[in-house]
Short mmCIF file of C-alpha atoms in Angstrom, two decimals:
data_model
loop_
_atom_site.label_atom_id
_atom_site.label_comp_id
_atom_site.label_asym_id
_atom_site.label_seq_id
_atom_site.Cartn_x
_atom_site.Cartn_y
_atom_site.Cartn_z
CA UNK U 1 -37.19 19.01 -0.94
CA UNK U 2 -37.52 22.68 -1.99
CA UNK U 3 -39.34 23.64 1.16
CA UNK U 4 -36.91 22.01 3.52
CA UNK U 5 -34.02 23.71 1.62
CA UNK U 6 -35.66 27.16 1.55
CA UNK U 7 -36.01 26.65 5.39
CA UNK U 8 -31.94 25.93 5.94
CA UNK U 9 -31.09 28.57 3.26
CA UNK U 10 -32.66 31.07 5.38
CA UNK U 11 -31.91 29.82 8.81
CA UNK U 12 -27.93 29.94 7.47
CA UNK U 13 -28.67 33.54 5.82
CA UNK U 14 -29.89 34.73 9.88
CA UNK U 15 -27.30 33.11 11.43
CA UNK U 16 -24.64 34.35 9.49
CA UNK U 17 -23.18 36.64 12.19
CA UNK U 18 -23.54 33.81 15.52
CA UNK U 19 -21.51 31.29 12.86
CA UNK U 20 -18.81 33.75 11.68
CA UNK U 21 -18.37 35.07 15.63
CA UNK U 22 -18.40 31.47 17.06
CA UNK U 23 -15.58 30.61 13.93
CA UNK U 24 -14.01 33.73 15.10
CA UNK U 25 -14.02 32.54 18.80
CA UNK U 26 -12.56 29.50 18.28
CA UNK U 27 -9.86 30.34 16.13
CA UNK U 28 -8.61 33.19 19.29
CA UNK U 29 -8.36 29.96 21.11
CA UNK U 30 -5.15 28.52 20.56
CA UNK U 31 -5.41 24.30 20.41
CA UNK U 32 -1.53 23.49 19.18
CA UNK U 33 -0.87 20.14 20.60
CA UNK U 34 -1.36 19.75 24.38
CA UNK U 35 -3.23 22.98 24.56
CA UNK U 36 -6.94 21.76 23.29
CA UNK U 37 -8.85 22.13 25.85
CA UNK U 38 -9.61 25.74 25.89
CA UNK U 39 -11.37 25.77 22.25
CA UNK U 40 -12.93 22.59 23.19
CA UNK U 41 -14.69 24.32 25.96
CA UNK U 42 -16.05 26.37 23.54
CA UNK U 43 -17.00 23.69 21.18
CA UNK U 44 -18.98 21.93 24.62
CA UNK U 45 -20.68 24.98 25.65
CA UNK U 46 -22.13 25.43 22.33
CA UNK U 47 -23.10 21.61 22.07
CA UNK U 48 -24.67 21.85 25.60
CA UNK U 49 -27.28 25.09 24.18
CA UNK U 50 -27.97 23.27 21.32
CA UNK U 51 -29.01 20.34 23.99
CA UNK U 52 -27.13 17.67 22.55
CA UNK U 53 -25.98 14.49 24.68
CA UNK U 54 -21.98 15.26 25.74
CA UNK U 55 -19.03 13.16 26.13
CA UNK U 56 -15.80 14.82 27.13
CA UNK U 57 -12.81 12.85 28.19
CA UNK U 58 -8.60 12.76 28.01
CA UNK U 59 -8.05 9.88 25.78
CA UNK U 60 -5.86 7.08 28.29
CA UNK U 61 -2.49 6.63 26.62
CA UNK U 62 -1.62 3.73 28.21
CA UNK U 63 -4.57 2.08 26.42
CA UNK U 64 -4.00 3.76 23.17
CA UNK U 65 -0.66 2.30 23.35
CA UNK U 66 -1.81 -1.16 23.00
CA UNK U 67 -3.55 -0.15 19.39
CA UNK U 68 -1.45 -1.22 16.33
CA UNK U 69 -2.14 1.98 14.94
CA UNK U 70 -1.54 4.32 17.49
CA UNK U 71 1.09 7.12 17.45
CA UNK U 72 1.81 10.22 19.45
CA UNK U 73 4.70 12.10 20.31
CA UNK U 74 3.14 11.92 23.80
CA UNK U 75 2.28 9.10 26.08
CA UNK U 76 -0.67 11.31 28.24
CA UNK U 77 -3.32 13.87 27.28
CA UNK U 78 -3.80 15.97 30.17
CA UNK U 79 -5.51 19.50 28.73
CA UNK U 80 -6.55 17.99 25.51
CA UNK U 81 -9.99 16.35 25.82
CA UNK U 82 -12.07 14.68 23.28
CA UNK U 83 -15.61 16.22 22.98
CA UNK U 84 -18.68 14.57 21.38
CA UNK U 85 -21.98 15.40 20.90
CA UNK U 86 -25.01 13.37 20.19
CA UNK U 87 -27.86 14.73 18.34
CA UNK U 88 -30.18 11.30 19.50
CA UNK U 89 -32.24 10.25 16.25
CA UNK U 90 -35.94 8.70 16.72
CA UNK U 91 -35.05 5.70 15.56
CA UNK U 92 -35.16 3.46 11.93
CA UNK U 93 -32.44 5.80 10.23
CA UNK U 94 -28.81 5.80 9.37
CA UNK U 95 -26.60 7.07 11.54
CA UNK U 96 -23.83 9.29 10.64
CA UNK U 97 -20.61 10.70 12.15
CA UNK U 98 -19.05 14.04 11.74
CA UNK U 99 -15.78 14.37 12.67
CA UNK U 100 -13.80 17.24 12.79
CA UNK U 101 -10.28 18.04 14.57
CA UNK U 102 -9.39 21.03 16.94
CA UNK U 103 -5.64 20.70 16.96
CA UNK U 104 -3.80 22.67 14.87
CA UNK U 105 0.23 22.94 14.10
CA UNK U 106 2.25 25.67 15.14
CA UNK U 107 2.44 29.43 13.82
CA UNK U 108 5.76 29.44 12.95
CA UNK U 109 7.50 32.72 12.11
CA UNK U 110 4.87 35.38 13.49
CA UNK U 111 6.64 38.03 11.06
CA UNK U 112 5.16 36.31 8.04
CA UNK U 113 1.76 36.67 9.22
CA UNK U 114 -0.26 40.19 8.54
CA UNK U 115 -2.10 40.26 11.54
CA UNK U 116 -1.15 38.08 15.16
CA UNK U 117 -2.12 34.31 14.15
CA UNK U 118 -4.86 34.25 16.39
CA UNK U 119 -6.37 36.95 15.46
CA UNK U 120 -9.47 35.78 13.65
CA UNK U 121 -8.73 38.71 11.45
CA UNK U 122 -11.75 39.39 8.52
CA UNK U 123 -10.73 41.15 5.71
CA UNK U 124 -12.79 40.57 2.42
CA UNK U 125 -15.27 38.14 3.09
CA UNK U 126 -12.06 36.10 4.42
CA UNK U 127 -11.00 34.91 7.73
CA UNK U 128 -7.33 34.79 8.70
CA UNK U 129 -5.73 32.34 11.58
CA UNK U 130 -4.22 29.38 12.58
CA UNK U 131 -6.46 26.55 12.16
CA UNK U 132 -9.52 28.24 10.53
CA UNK U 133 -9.17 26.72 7.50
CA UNK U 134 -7.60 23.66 8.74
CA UNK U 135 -10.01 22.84 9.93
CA UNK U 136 -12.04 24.86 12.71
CA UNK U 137 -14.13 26.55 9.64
CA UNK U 138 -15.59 22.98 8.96
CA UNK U 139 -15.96 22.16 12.39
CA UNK U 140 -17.83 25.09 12.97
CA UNK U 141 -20.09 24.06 9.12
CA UNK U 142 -20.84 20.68 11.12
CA UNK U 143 -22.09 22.77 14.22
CA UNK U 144 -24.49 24.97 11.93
CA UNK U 145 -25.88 22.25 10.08
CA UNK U 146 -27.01 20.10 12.98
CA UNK U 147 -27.99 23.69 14.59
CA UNK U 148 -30.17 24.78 10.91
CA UNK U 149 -32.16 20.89 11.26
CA UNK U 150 -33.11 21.42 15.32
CA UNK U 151 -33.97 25.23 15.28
CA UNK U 152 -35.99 24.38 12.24
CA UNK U 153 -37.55 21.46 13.92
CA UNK U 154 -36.78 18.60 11.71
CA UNK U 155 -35.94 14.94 13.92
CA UNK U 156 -33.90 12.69 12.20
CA UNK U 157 -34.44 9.19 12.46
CA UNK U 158 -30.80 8.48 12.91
CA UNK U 159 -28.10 9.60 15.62
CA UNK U 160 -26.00 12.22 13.97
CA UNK U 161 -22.31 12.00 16.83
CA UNK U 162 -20.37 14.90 16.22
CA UNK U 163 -16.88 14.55 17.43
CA UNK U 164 -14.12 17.67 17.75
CA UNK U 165 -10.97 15.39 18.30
CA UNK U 166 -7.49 15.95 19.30
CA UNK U 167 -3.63 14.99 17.90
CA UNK U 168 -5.14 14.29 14.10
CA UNK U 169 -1.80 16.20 12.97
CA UNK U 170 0.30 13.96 15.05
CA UNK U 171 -1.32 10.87 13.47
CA UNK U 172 -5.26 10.11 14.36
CA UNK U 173 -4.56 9.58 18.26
CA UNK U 174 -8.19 11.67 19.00
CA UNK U 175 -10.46 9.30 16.63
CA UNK U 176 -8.37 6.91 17.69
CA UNK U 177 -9.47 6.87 21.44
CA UNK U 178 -13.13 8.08 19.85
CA UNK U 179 -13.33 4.84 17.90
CA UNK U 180 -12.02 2.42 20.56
CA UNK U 181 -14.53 4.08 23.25
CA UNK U 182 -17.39 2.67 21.14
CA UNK U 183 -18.37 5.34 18.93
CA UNK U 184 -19.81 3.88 15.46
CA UNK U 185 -21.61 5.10 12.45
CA UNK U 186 -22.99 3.64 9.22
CA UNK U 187 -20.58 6.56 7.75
CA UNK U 188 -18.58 9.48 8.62
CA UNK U 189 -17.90 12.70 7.02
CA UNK U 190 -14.92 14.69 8.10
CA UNK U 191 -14.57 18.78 6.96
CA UNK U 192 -11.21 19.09 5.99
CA UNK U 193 -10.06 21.68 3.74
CA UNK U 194 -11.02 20.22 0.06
CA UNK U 195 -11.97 23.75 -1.53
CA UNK U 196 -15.32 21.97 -1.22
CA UNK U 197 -14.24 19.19 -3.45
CA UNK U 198 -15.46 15.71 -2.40
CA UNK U 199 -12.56 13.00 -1.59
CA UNK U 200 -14.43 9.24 -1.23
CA UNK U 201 -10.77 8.17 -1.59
CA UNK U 202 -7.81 9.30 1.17
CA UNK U 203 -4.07 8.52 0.59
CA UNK U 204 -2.19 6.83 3.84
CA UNK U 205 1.13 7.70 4.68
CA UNK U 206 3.71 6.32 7.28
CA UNK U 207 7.24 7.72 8.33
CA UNK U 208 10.61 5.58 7.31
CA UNK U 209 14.32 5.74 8.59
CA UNK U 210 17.04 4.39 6.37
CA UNK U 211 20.67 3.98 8.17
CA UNK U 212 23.17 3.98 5.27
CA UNK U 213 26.74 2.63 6.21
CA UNK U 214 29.84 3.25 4.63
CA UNK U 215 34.00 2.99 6.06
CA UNK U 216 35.74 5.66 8.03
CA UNK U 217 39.07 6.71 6.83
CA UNK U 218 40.83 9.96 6.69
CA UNK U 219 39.84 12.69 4.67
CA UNK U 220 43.66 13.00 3.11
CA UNK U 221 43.52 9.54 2.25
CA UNK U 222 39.54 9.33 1.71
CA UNK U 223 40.30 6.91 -0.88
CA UNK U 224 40.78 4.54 1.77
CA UNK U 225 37.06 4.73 2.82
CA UNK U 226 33.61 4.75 1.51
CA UNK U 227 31.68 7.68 1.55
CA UNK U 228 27.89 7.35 3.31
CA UNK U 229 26.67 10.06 1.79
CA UNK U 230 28.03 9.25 -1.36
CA UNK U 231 26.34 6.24 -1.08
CA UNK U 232 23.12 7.20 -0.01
CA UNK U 233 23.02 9.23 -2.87
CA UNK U 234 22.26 6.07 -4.44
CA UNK U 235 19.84 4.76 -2.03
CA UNK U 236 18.13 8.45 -2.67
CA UNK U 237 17.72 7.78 -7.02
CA UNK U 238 16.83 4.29 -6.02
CA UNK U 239 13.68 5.30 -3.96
CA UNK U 240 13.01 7.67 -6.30
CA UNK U 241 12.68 5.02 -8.82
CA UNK U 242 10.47 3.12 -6.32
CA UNK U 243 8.13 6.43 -6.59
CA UNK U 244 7.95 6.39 -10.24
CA UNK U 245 7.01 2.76 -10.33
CA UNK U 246 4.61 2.78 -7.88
CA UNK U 247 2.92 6.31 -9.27
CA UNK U 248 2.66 4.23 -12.64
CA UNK U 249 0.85 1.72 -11.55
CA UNK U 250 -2.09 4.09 -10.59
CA UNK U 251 -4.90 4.88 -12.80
CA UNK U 252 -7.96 5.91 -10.96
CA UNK U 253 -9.31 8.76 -12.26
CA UNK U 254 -9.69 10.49 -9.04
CA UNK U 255 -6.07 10.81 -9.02
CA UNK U 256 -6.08 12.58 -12.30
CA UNK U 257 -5.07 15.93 -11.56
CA UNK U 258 -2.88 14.91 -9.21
CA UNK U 259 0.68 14.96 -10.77
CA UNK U 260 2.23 12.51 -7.63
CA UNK U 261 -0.25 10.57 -6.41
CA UNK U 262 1.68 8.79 -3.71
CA UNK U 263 4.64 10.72 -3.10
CA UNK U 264 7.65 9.44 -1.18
CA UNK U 265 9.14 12.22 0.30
CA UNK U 266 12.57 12.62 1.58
CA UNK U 267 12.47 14.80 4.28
CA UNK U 268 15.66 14.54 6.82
CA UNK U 269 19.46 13.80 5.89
CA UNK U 270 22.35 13.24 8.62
CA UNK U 271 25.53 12.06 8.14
CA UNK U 272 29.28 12.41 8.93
CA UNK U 273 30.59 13.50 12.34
CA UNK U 274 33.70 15.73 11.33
CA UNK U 275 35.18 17.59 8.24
CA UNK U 276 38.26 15.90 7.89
CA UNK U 277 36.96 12.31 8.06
CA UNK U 278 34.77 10.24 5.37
CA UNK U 279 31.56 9.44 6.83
CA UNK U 280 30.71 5.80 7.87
CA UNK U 281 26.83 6.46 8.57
CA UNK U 282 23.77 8.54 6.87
CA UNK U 283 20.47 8.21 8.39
CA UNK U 284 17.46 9.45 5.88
CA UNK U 285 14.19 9.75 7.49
CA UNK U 286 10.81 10.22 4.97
CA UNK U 287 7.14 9.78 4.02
CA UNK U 288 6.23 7.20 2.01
CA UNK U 289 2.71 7.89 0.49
CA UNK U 290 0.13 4.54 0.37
CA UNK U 291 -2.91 4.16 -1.96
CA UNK U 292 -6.10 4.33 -0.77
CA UNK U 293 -6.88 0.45 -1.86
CA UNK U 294 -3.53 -0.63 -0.43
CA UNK U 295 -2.55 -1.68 2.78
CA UNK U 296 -0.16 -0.27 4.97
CA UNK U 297 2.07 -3.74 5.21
CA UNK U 298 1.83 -4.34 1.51
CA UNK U 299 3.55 -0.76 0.73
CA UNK U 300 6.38 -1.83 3.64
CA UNK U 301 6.92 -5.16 1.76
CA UNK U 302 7.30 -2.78 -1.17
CA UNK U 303 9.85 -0.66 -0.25
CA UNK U 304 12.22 -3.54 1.75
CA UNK U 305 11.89 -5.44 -1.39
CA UNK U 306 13.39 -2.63 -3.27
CA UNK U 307 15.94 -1.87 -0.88
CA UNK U 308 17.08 -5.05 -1.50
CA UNK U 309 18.13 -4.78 -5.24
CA UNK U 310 20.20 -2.07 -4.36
CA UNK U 311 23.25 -4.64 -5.00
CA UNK U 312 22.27 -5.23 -8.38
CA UNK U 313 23.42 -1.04 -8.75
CA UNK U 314 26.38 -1.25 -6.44
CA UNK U 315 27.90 -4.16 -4.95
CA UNK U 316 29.42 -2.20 -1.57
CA UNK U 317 25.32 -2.68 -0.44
CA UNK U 318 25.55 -6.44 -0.79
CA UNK U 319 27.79 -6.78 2.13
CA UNK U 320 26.75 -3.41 3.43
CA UNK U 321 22.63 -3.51 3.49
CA UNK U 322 20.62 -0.17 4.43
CA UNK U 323 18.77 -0.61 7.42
CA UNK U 324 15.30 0.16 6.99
CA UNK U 325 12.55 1.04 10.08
CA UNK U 326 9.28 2.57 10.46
CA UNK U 327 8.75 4.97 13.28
CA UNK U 328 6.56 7.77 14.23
CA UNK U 329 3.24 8.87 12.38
CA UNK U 330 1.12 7.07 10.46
CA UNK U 331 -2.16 7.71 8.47
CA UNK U 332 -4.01 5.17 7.55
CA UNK U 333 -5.28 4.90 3.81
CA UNK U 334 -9.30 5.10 3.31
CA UNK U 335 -11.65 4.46 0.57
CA UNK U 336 -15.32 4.39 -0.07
CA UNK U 337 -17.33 3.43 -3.11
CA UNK U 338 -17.92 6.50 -5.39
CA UNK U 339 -21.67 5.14 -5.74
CA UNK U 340 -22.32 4.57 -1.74
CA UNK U 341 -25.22 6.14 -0.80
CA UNK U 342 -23.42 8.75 1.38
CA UNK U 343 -21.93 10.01 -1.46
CA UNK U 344 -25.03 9.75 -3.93
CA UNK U 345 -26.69 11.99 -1.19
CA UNK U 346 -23.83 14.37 -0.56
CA UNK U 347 -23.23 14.79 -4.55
CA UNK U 348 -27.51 15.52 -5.00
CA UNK U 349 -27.06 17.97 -2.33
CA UNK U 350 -24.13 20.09 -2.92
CA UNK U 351 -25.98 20.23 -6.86
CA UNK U 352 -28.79 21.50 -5.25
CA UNK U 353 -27.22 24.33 -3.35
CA UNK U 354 -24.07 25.01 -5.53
CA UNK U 355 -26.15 24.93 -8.68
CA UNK U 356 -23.13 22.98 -10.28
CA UNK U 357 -21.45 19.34 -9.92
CA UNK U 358 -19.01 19.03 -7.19
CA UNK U 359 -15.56 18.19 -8.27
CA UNK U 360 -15.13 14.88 -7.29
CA UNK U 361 -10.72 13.61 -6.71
CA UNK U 362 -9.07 11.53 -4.41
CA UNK U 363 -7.45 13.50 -1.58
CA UNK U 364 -3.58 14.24 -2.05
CA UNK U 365 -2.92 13.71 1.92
CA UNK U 366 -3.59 11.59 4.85
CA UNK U 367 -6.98 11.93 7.00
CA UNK U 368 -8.47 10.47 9.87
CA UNK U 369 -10.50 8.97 7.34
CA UNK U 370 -8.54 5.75 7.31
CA UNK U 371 -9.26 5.33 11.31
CA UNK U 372 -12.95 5.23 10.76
CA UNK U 373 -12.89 3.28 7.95
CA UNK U 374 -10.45 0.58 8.81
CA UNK U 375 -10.59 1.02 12.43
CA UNK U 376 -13.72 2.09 12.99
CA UNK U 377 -15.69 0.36 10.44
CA UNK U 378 -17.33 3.57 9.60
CA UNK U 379 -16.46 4.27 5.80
CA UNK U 380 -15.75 8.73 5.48
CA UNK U 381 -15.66 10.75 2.81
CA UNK U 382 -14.19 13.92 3.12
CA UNK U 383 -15.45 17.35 1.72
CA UNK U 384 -14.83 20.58 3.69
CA UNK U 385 -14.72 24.46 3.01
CA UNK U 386 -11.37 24.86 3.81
CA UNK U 387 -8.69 26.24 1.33
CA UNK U 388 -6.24 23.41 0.79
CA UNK U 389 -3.81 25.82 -0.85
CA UNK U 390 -3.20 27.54 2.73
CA UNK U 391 -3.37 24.99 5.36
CA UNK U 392 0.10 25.32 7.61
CA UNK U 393 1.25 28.21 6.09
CA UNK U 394 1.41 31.68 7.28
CA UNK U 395 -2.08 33.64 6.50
CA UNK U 396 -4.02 31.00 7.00
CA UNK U 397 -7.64 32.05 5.92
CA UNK U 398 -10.75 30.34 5.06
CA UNK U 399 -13.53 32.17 2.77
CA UNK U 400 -16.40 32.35 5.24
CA UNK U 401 -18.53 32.05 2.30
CA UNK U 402 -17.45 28.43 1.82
CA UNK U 403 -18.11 27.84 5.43
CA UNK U 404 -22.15 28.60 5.13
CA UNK U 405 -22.74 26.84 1.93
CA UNK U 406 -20.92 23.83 3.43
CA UNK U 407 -23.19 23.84 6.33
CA UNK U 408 -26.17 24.01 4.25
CA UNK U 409 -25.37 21.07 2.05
CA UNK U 410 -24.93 18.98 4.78
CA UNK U 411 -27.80 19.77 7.02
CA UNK U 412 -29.77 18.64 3.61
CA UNK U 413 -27.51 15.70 3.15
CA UNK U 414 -28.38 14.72 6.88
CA UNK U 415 -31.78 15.05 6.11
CA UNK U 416 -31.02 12.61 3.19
CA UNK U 417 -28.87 10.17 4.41
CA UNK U 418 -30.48 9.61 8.22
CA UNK U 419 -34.32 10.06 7.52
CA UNK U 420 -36.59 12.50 8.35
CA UNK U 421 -38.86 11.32 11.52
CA UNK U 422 -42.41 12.29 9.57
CA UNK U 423 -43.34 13.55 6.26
CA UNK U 424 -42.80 17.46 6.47
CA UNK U 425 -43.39 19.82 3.45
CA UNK U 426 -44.03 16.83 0.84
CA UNK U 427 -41.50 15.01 1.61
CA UNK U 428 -40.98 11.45 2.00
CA UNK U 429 -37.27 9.87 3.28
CA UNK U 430 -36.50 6.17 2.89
CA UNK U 431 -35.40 4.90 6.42
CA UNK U 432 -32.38 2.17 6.32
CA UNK U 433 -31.27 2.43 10.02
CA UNK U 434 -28.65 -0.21 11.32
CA UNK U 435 -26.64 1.43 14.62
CA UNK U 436 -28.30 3.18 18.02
CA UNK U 437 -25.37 5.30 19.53
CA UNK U 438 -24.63 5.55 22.98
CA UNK U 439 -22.59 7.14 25.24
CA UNK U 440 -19.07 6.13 25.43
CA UNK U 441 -18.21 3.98 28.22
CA UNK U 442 -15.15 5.26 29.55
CA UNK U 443 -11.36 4.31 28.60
#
């Protein structure tokens, strides 16, 4: 569709300046966790000019509580609304969702940045703040392309429900509450920051907490006791082991470049209560990476299994067990075919504008990918502008370059994937429709 894309190029070229200033905007607007709802008044406003249909609610913890998958750190969401927009379709055309996040984590040590960390600082074709690459850039790539298809005219057949959630860094609760208010697709793309790699393929993750026991004595006689941390030193090479056989068993070629697919990472060690005495009790708390094919039960089966042969290495855990629980966040795993048509169009597209093949991997972290796919039943693919490299560290930037070409590819992979209401410059879109969209009811 070279006349279409001509059309978008162009529109993106003139609107260069409203995107990078309405990037810039958001990013000056802090959204850390329970402090959303100032850049999501910015994301409404602009959603209300572009005359889209909004929803805007604080998700209801006491019914996300009920949800097998649901985790916060926080049991209410007062100041940290959901906000969707519905770009209504004509009808007889796929529907699509676009979901972004507008929390972001902390700043952490302000004298590691350059410049204040809300600055929106551009230096070099980059932009520098918390969150813009992670992922208010791609948010703001979603808003341009759905902007680029109504200033130009085009109608899609299908409903196109853009979503700027809350809490996906403290485990999905946003898309969560988004999902179980009603909101389905026939697929979902979410911007993170992918370097503008595709991911069809998202790794899950879930927190652990191992309680390693061992016998007090006193620490002139310590040969009277068993160390805990000696002994979790143990438990630590035997999960390690777990990670090596579990990494082996993975050959998708996505994962090629990846050296750890499914890391489990040890993150928190606490033990021993005074220097003079041997330590009865360790607690280790870590991430245990899940494969995007596997279920989140099957890798917990995994790991208590293992725990379990521990007393073939030392016979103190045959009497004396490690305690193993899950707690906190969780991201659920999520994978979609490499040949669904989502992808067929997004990989067409990006060629056309990039000139090039897209690089094409599985992605090395946990999305709210897994929540529409599994949850949802709305299967996502990832592929955003943001730098993966610099997401959560100091300097934060995104390459604002990234951010228009992003928005170009998929205002023409919209075009692809929902259906173009009429024939318009020669061209002729295949309608497949299956879902109407409508408001969300209310939690």
């Amino acid at each position: 569709m070279p006349d279409i894309q001509k059309r978008i190029n162009q529109w993106i070229k003139d609107h260069r300046e409203e995107g990078t200033n309405l990037l810039q905007k958001m990013v000056q607007a802090p959204s850390t966790q329970g402090n959303e709802a100032g850049a999501q008044a910015i994301v409404a406003q602009k959603l209300q000019e572009m005359g889209l249909q909004i929803d805007s609610w604080e998700p209801d913890g006491s019914e996300l509580k009920k949800h097998s998958y649901f985790y916060s750190p926080r049991s209410e969401f007062s100041n940290s609304p959901n906000v969707v927009g519905i770009m209504k379709g004509t009808g007889g055309g796929r529907s699509i969702i676009l979901n972004g996040h507008i929390d972001v984590v902390p700043d952490g040590d302000r004298d590691q940045w350059d410049d204040d960390p809300y600055s929106g600082a551009i230096k070099n074709g980059r932009m520098f703040g918390r969150g813009v690459t992670d992922m208010k850039g791609g948010n703001v790539s979603l808003i341009l392309a759905m902007q680029a298809l109504k200033e130009n005219g085009i109608q899609l057949k299908g409903d196109v429900i853009f979503q700027s959630v809350i809490e996906e860094e403290s485990g999905g609760a946003g898309t969560l509450a988004a999902v179980l208010r009603g909101y389905k697709a026939d697929a979902a793309l979410i911007p993170e920051p992918t370097n503008m790699r595709i991911f069809p393929k998202q790794q899950g993750s879930m927190w652990f907490r191992i309680h390693v026991k061992g016998r007090s004595a006193h620490g002139g006689t310590r040969y009277e006791g068993v160390s805990a941390i000696e002994k979790s030193m143990t438990v630590i090479n035997h999960i390690r082991a777990l990670e090596e056989k579990r990494n082996a068993r993975i050959s998708d070629p996505l994962y090629q470049n990846t050296p750890i697919p499914i890391p489990i990472n040890l993150g928190v060690i606490e033990g021993g209560n005074w220097p003079s005495s041997v330590p009865d009790l360790v607690k280790v708390e870590g991430r245990m990476g899940v494969a995007p094919e596997e279920t989140m039960e099957q890798a917990k089966d995994e790991m208590a299994a293992w725990l379990l042969q521990l007393e073939e290495a030392d016979q103190w855990f045959k009497e004396n067990p490690p305690e193993l629980e899950w707690f906190g966040a969780r991201w659920v795993p999520g994978s979609i075919d490499v040949e669904h048509e989502l992808m067929n169009a997004l990989v067409h597209q990006y060629r056309q504008v990039a000139g090039q093949d897209p690089v094409i991997e599985a992605s090395p972290w946990g999305t709210d990918g897994g929540l529409l796919t599994h949850v949802g039943e709305t299967p996502a693919i990832v592929f955003g502008p943001g730098v993966t490299e610099v997401a959560h560290y100091p300097n934060e930037y995104i390459l604002l370059d990234n951010v228009f070409s992003t928005a170009e590819i998929i205002a023409l992979t919209l075009i692809q994937w929902c259906g173009m209401e009429t024939e318009q410059d020669g061209v002729t879109q295949t309608q497949s429709g299956k879902r109407e969209t409508v408001l969300g009811n209310g939690n």
